[in-house]
Tab-separated table of C-alpha atoms and ligand atoms in Angstrom:
chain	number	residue	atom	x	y	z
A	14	UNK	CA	0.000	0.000	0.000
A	15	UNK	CA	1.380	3.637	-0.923
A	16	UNK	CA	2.054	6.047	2.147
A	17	UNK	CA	1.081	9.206	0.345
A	18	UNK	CA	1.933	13.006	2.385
A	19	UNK	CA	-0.456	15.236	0.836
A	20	UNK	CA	0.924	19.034	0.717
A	21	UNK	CA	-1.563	21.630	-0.285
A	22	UNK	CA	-4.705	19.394	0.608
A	23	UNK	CA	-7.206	21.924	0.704
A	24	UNK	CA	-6.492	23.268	-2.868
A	25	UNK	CA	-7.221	22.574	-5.760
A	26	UNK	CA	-4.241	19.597	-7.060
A	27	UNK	CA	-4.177	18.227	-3.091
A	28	UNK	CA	-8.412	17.486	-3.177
A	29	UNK	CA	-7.681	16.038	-6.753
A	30	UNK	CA	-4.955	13.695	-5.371
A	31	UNK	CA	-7.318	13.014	-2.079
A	32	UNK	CA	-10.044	11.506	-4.486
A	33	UNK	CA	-6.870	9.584	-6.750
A	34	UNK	CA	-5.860	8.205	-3.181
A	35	UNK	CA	-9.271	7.131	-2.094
A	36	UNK	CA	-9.921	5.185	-5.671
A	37	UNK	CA	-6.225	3.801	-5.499
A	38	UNK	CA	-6.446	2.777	-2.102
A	39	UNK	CA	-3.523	4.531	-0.573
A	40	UNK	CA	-3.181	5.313	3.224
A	41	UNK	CA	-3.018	8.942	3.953
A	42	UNK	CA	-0.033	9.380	6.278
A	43	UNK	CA	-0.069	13.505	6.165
A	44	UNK	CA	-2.595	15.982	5.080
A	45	UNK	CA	-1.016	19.685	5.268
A	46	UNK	CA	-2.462	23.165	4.257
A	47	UNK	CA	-2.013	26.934	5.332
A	48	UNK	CA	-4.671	27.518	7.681
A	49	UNK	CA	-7.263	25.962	9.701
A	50	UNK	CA	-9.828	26.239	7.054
A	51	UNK	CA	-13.133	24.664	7.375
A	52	UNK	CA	-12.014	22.980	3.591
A	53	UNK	CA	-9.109	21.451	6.038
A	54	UNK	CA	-11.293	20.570	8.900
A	55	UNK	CA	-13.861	18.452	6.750
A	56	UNK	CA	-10.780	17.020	5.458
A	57	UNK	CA	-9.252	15.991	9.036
A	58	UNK	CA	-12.746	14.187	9.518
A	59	UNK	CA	-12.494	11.966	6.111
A	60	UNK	CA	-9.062	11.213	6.956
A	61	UNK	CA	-9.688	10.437	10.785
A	62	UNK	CA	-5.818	8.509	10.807
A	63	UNK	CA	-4.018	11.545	8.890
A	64	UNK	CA	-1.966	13.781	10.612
A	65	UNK	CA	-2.942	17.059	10.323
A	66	UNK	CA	0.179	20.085	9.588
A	67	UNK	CA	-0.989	23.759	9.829
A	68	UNK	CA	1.779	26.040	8.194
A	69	UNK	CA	0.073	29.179	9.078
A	70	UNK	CA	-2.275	29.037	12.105
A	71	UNK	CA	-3.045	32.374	12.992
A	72	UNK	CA	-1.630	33.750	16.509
A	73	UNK	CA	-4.659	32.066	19.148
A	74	UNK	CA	-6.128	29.903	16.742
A	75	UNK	CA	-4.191	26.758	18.458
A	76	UNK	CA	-8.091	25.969	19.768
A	77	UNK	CA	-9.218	25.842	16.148
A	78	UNK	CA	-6.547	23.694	15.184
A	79	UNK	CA	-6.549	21.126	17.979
A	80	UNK	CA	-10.360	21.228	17.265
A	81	UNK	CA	-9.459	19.211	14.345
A	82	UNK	CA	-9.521	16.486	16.445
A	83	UNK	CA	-6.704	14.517	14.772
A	84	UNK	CA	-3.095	14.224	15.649
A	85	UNK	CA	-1.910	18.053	14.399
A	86	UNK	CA	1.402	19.718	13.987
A	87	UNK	CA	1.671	23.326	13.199
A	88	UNK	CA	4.429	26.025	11.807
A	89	UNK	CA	6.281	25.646	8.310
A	90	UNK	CA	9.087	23.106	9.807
A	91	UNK	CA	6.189	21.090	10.826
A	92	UNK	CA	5.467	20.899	7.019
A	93	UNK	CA	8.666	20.535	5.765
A	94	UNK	CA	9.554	17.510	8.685
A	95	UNK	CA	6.641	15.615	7.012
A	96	UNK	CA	7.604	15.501	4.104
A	97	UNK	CA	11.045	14.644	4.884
A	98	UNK	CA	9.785	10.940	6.716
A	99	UNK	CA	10.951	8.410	4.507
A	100	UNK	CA	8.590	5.661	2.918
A	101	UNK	CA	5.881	8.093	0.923
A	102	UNK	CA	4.982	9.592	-1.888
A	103	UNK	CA	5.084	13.501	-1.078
A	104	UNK	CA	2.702	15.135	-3.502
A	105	UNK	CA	3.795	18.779	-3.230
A	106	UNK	CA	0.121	21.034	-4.177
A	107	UNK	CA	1.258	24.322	-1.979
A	108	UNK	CA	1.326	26.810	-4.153
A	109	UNK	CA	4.347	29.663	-4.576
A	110	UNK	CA	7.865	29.592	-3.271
A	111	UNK	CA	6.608	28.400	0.060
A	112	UNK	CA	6.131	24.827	-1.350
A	113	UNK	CA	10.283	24.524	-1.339
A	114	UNK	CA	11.696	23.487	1.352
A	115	UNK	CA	9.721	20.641	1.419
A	116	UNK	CA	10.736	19.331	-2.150
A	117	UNK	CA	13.981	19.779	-1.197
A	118	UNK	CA	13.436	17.790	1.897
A	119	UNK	CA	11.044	14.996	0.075
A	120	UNK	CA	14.045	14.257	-1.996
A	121	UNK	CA	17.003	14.313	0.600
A	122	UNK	CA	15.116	11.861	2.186
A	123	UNK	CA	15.055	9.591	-0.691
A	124	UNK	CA	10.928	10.030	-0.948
A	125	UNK	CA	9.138	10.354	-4.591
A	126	UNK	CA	8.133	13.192	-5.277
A	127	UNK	CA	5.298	14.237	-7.150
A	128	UNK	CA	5.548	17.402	-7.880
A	129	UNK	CA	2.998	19.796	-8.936
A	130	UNK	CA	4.630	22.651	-7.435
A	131	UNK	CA	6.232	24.594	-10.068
A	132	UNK	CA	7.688	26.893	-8.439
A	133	UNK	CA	9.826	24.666	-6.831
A	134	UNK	CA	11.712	23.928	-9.589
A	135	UNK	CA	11.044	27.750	-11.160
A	136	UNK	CA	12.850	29.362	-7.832
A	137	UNK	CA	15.068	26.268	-7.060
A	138	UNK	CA	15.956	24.291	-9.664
A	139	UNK	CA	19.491	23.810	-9.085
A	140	UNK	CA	19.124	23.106	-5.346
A	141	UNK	CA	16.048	20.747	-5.721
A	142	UNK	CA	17.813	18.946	-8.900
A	143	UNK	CA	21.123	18.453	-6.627
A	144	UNK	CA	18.691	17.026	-3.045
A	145	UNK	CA	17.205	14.352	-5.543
A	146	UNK	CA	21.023	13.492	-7.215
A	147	UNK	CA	22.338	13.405	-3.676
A	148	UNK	CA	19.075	11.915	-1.727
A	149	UNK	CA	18.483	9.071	-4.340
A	150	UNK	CA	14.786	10.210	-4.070
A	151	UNK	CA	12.547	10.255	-7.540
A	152	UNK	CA	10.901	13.965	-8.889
A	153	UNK	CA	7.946	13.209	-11.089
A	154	UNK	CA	6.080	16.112	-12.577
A	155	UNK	CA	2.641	16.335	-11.868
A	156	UNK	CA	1.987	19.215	-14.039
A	157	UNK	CA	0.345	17.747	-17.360
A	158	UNK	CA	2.583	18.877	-20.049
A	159	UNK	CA	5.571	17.750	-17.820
A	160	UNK	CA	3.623	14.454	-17.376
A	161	UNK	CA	2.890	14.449	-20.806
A	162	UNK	CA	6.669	14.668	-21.835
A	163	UNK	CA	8.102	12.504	-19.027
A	164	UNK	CA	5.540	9.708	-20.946
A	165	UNK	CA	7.219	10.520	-24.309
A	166	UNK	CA	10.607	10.644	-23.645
A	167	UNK	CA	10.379	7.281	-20.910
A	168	UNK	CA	12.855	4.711	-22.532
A	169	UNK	CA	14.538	6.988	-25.026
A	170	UNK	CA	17.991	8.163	-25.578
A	171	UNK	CA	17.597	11.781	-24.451
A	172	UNK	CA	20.405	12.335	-27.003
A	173	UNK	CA	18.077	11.179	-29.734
A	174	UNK	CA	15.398	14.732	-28.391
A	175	UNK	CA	15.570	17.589	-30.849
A	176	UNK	CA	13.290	20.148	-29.070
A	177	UNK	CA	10.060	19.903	-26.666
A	178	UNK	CA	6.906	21.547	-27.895
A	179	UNK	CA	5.060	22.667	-24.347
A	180	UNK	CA	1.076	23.311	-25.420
A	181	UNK	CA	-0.400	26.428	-23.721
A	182	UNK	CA	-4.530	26.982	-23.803
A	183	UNK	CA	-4.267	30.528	-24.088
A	184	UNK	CA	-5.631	31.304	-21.541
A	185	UNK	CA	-9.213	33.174	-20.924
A	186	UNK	CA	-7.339	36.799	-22.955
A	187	UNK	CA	-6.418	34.988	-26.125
A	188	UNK	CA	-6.586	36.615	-28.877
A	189	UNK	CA	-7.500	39.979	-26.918
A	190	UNK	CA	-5.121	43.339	-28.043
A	191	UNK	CA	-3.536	45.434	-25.169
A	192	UNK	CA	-5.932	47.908	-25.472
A	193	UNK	CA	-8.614	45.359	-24.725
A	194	UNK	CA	-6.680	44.179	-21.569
A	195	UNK	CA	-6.088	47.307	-20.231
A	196	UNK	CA	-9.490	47.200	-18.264
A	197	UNK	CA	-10.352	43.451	-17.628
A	198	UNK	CA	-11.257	42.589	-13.739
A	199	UNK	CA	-10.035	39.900	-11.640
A	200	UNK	CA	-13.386	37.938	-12.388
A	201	UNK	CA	-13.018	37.937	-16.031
A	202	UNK	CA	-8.989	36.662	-15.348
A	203	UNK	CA	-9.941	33.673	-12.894
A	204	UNK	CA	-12.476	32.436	-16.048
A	205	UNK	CA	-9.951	29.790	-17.370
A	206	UNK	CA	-11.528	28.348	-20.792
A	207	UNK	CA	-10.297	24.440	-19.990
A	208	UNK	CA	-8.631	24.107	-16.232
A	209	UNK	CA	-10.466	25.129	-13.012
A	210	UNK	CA	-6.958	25.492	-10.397
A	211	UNK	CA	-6.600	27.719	-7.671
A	212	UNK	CA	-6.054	31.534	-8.164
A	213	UNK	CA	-2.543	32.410	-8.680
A	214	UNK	CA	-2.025	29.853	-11.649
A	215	UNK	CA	-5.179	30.507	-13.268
A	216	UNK	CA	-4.017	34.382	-13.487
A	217	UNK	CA	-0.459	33.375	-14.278
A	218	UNK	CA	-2.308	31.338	-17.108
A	219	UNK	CA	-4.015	34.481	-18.540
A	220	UNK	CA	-0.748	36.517	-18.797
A	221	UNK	CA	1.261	33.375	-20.206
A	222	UNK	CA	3.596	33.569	-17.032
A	223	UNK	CA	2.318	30.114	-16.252
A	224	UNK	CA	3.901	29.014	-19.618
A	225	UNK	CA	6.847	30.790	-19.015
A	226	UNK	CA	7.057	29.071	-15.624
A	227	UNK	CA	6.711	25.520	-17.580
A	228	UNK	CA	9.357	25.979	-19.913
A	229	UNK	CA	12.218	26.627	-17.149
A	230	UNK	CA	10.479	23.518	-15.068
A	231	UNK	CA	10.846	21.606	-18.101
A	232	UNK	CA	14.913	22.963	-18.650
A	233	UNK	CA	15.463	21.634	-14.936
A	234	UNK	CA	13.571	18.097	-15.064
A	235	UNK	CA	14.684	17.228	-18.443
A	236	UNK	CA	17.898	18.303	-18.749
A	237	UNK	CA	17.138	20.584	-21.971
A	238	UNK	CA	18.576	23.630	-23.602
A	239	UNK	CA	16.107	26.367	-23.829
A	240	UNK	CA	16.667	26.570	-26.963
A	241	UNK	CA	15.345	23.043	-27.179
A	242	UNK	CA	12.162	24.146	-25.209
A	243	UNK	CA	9.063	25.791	-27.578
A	244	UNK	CA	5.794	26.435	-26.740
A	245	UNK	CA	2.827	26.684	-29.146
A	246	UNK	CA	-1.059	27.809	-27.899
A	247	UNK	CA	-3.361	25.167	-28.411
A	248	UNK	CA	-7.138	26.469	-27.091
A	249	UNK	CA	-8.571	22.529	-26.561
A	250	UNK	CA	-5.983	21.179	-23.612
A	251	UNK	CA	-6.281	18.529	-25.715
A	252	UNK	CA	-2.677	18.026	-26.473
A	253	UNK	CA	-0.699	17.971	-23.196
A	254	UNK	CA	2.923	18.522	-24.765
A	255	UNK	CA	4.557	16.958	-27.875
A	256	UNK	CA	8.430	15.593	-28.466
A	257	UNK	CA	10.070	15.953	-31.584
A	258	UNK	CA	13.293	13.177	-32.503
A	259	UNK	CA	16.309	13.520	-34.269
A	260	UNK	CA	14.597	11.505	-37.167
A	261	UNK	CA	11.864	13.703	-37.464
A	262	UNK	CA	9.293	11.239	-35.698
A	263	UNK	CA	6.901	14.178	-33.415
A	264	UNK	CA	5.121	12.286	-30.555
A	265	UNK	CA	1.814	13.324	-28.273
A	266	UNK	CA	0.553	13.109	-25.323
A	267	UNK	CA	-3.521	13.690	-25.444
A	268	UNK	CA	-6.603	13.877	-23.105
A	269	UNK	CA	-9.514	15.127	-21.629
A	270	UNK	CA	-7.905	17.996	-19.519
A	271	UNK	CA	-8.331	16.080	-15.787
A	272	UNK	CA	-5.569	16.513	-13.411
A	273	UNK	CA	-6.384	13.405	-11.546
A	274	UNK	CA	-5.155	11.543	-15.020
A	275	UNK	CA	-1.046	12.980	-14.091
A	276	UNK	CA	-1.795	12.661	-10.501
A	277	UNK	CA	-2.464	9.388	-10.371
A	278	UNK	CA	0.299	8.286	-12.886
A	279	UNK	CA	3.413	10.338	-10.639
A	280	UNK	CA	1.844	8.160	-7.695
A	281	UNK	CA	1.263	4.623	-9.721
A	282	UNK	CA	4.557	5.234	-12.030
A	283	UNK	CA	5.648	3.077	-13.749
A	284	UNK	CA	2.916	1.186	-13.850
A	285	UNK	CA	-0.598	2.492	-14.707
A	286	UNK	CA	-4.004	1.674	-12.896
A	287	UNK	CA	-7.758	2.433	-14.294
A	288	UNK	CA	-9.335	5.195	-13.721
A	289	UNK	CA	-12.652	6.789	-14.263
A	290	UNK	CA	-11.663	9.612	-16.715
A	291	UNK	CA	-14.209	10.814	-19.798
A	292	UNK	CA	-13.011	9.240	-22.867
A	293	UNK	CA	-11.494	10.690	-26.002
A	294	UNK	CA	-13.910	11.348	-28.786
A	295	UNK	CA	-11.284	11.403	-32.170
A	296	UNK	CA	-14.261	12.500	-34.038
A	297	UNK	CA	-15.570	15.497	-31.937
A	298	UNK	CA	-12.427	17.040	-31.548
A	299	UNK	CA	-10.758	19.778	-33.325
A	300	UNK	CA	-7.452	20.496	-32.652
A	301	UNK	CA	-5.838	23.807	-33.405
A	302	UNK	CA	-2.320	25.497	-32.517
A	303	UNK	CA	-1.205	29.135	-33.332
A	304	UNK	CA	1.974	30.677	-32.114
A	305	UNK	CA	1.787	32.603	-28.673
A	306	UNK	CA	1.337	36.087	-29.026
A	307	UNK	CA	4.356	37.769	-27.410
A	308	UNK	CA	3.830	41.343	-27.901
A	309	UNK	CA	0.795	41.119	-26.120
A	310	UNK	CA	1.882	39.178	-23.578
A	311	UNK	CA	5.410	39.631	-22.749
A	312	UNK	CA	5.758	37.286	-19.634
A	313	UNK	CA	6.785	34.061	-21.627
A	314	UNK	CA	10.038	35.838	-22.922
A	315	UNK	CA	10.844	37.224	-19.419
A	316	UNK	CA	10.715	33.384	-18.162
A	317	UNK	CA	13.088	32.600	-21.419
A	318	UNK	CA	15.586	35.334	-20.106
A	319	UNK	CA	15.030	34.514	-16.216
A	320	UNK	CA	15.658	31.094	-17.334
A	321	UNK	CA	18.664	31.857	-19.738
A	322	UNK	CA	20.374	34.123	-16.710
A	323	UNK	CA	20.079	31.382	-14.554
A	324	UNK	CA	20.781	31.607	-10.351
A	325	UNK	CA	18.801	33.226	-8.828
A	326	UNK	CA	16.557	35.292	-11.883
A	327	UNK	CA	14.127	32.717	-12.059
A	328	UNK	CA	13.388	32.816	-8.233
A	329	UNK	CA	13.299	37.006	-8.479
A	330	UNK	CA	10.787	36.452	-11.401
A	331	UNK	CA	8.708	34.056	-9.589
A	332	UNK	CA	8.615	35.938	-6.160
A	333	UNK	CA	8.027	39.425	-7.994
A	334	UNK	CA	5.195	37.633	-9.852
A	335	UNK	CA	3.553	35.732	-6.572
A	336	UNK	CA	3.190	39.618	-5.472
A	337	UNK	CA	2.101	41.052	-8.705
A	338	UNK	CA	-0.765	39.034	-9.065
A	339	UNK	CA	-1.689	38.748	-5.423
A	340	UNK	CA	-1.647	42.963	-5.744
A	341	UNK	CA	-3.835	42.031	-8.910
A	342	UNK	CA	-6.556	39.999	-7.103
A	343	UNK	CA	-6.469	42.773	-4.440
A	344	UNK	CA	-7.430	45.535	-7.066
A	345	UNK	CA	-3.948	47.717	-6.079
A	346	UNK	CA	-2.560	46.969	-10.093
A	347	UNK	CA	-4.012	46.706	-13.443
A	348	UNK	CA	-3.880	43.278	-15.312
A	349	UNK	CA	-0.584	44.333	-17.754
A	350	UNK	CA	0.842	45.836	-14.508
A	351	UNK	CA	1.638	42.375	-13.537
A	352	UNK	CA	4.414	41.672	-16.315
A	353	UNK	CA	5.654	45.208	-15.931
A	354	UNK	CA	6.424	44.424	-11.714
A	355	UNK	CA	8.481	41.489	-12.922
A	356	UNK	CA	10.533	42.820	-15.353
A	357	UNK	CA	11.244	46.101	-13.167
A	358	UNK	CA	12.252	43.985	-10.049
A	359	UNK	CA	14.372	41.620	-12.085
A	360	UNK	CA	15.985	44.710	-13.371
A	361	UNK	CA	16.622	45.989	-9.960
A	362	UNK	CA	17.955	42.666	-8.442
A	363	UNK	CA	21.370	40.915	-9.205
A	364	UNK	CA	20.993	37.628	-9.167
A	365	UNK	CA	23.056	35.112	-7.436
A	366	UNK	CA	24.181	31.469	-7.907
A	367	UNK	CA	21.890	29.716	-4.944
A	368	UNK	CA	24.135	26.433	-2.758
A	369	UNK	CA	21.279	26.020	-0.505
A	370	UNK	CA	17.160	26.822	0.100
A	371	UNK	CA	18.364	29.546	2.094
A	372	UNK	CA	20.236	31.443	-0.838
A	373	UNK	CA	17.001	30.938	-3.118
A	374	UNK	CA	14.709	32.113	-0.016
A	375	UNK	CA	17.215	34.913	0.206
A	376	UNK	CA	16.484	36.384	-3.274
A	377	UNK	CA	12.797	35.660	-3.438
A	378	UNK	CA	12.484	38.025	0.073
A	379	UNK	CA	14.777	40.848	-1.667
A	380	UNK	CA	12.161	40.232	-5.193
A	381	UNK	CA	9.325	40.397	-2.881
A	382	UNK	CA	10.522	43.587	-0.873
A	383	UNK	CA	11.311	45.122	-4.555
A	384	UNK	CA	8.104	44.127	-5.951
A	385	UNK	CA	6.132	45.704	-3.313
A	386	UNK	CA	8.038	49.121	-3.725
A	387	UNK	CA	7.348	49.116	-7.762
A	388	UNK	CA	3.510	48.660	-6.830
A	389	UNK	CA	3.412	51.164	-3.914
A	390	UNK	CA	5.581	53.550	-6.412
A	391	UNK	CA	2.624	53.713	-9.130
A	392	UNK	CA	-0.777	51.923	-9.293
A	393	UNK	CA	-0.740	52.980	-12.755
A	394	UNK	CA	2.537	51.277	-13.940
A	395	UNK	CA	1.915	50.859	-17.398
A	396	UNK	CA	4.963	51.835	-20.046
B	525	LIG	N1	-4.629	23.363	-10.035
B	525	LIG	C1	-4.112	22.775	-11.080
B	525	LIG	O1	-4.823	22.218	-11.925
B	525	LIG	C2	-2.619	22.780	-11.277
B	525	LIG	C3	-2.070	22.233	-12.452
B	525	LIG	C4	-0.696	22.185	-12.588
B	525	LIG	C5	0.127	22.685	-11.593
B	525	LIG	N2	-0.415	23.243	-10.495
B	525	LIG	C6	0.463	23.769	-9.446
B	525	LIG	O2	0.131	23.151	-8.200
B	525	LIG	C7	0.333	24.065	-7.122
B	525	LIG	C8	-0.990	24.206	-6.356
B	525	LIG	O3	-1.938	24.800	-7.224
B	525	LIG	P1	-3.497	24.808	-6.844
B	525	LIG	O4	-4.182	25.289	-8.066
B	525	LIG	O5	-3.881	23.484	-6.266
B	525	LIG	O6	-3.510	25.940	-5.719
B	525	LIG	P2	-4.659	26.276	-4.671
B	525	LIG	O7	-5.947	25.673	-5.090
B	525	LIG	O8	-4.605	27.730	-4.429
B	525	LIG	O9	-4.175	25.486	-3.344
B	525	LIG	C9	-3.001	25.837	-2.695
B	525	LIG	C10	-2.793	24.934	-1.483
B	525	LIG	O10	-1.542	25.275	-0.872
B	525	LIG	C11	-1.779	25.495	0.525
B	525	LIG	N3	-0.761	26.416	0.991
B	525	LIG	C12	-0.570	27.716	0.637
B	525	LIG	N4	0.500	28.228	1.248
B	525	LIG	C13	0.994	27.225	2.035
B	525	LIG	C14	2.065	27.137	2.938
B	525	LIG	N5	2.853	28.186	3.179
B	525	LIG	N6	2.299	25.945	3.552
B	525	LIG	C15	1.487	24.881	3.355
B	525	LIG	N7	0.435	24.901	2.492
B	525	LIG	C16	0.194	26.070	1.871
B	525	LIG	C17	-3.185	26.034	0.602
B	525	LIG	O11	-3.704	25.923	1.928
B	525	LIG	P3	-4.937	26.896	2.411
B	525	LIG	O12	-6.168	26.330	1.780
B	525	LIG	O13	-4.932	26.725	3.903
B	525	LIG	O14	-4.592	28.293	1.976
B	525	LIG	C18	-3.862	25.089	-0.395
B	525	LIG	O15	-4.079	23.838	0.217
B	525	LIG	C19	0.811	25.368	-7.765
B	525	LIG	O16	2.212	25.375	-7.750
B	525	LIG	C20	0.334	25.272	-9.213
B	525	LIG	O17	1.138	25.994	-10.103
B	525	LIG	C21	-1.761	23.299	-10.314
């Protein structure tokens, strides 16, 4: 029986991997979120034998949280602790730069990890590639078009991989000018046209810095050149990625879009178990693919250069972006603010070559401090 840890439980890719668990039978060793939601409580009560970690609990809510009523743990370490027990499957769902540590410490301890936090990888790739060389443990993307690759290129000479051909849906703006975005609301950016995920990725979706997060996950789990990483806008979600060979051979990866489909293979890999997912109808579908629109939305080539600088720039564009779009949701900056935040703070901060969780954590606090200062600077920040 798999030990799963469940990180992010409450949200939208940890209740997806709660109902994978249930239908695959696994016993739920660790359920961990932010706060002591009521989402988290109803949780603690369908898992009665899970411990329960609180990363956040607020100063006094201690009550709320031993109201739970299952063995509880509370305070980041807590989280990061858990997922450094040996014997489970970690399946990282926090979202943002918080989700870390506890990759790093999934993989020291020789765990698999299946990881559907990007930003792991996006703020500390180097350190979280070294923890699973070192640790012995196993990093399996849970994001589809990673999942989607890491199907392709199983059992293949990664020498014999011309490029990777990441699909993107667009996102709810496609095909929109800059004039048209300069007024849309927070409501009309959380209306993703194929994935329903929690609120920072669906807006990172809209601008394309979700893409551009993607293709510098994909440089650190496979290994590639950028220039061996393309992306191309494909509205269905049909196509989850695609690999092109040496001999010219292109292979796919396709599905209904359902989360629970990668989830359940990082957890099951390498074999494969059923699954109640809709089928694929070859004869309803039609498949497009246009090239993203880069003018309009500039984030995907500030990933390409965060990625192509290397150190720390990713984890500056990642941080500044966590508290552009948060400022976003609040109301404080427009929708194209959000891409202008980023490139301004990874303007104003040098990046470094990060050893250790601490150096990344180091330049994601100085991107966050920075970020905040471009936003209280102008609310209009448009060039
Ligand atoms: N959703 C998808 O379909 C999808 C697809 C591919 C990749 N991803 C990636 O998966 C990750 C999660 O996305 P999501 O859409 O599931 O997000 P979400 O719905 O917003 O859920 C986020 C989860 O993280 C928890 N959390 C936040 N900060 C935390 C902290 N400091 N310590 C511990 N837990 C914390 C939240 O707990 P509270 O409820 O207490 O705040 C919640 O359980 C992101 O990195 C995203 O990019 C998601």
């Amino acid at each position: 029986m798999t030990d799963l840890v469940v990180l992010g439980a409450t949200g939208s890719i940890g209740t997806q991997t709660l109902e994978v668990a249930k239908r695959l039978d696994c016993r739920v060793r660790t359920i961990a979120a932010r706060r002591p939601s009521p989402a988290l409580h109803a949780l603690a009560a369908e898992w009665p034998d899970a411990v329960v970690v609180v990363a956040e609990p607020a100063s006094g809510s201690e009550d709320v949280v031993a109201g739970i009523g299952s063995d509880w743990l509370v305070g980041p370490e807590a989280v990061v602790a858990v997922a450094g027990e040996r014997g489970a499957v970690v399946v990282n769902g926090i979202v943002g730069s918080a989700g870390l540590a506890a990759s790093v410490a999934a993989l020291d301890a020789g765990n698999r990890l299946a990881l559907a936090n990007k930003e792991s990888l996006v703020a500390g790739g180097p350190v979280v590639t070294a923890a699973r060389d070192s640790g012995g443990g196993e990093l399996i993307p849970v994001d589809s078009e990673h999942s989607a690759v890491w199907q392709l290129i199983d059992g293949e000479d990664p020498a014999t991989i011309r490029r990777i051909v990441l699909t993107a849906s667009g996102g709810p703006f496609r095909g929109m000018t800059r004039d048209a975005l300069t007024a849309v609301t927070p409501q009309e950016a959380l209306e993703h046209p194929t994935w329903t995920m929690g609120p920072r990725i669906t807006i990172d979706s809209a601008t394309l810095m979700n893409k551009a997060f993607e293709v510098i996950e994909a440089h650190h789990l496979f290994g590639l050149d950028y220039s061996t990483i393309d992306v191309v806008v494909h509205p269905q979600s049909i196509i989850h990625s695609l690999v092109e060979f040496v001999d010219g051979a292109v292979t796919a990866e396709l599905g209904v879009p359902d989360m629970r489909v990668p989830i359940q293979y990082a957890i099951t890999y390498p074999e494969r178990a059923p699954a109640r997912v809709e089928p694929l109808s070859l004869p309803e579908l039609e498949l497009t693919f246009e090239p993203p629109d880069v003018e309009t939305f500039p984030a995907l080539a500030l990933g390409y250069e965060a990625g192509r600088a290397g150190g720390t720039a990713p984890a500056v564009l990642n941080a500044a972006d966590e508290v552009a779009v948060a400022a976003f949701l609040d109301g404080r900056i427009a929708f194209l603010d959000i891409p202008t935040v980023v490139e301004r703070t990874l303007e104003e901060v040098t990046p470094t070559v990060p050893k250790s969780v601490a150096d990344v954590l180091a330049a994601d606090a100085e991107a966050r401090e920075t970020a905040s200062r471009a936003i209280a600077a102008g609310s209009r920040m448009r060039r």
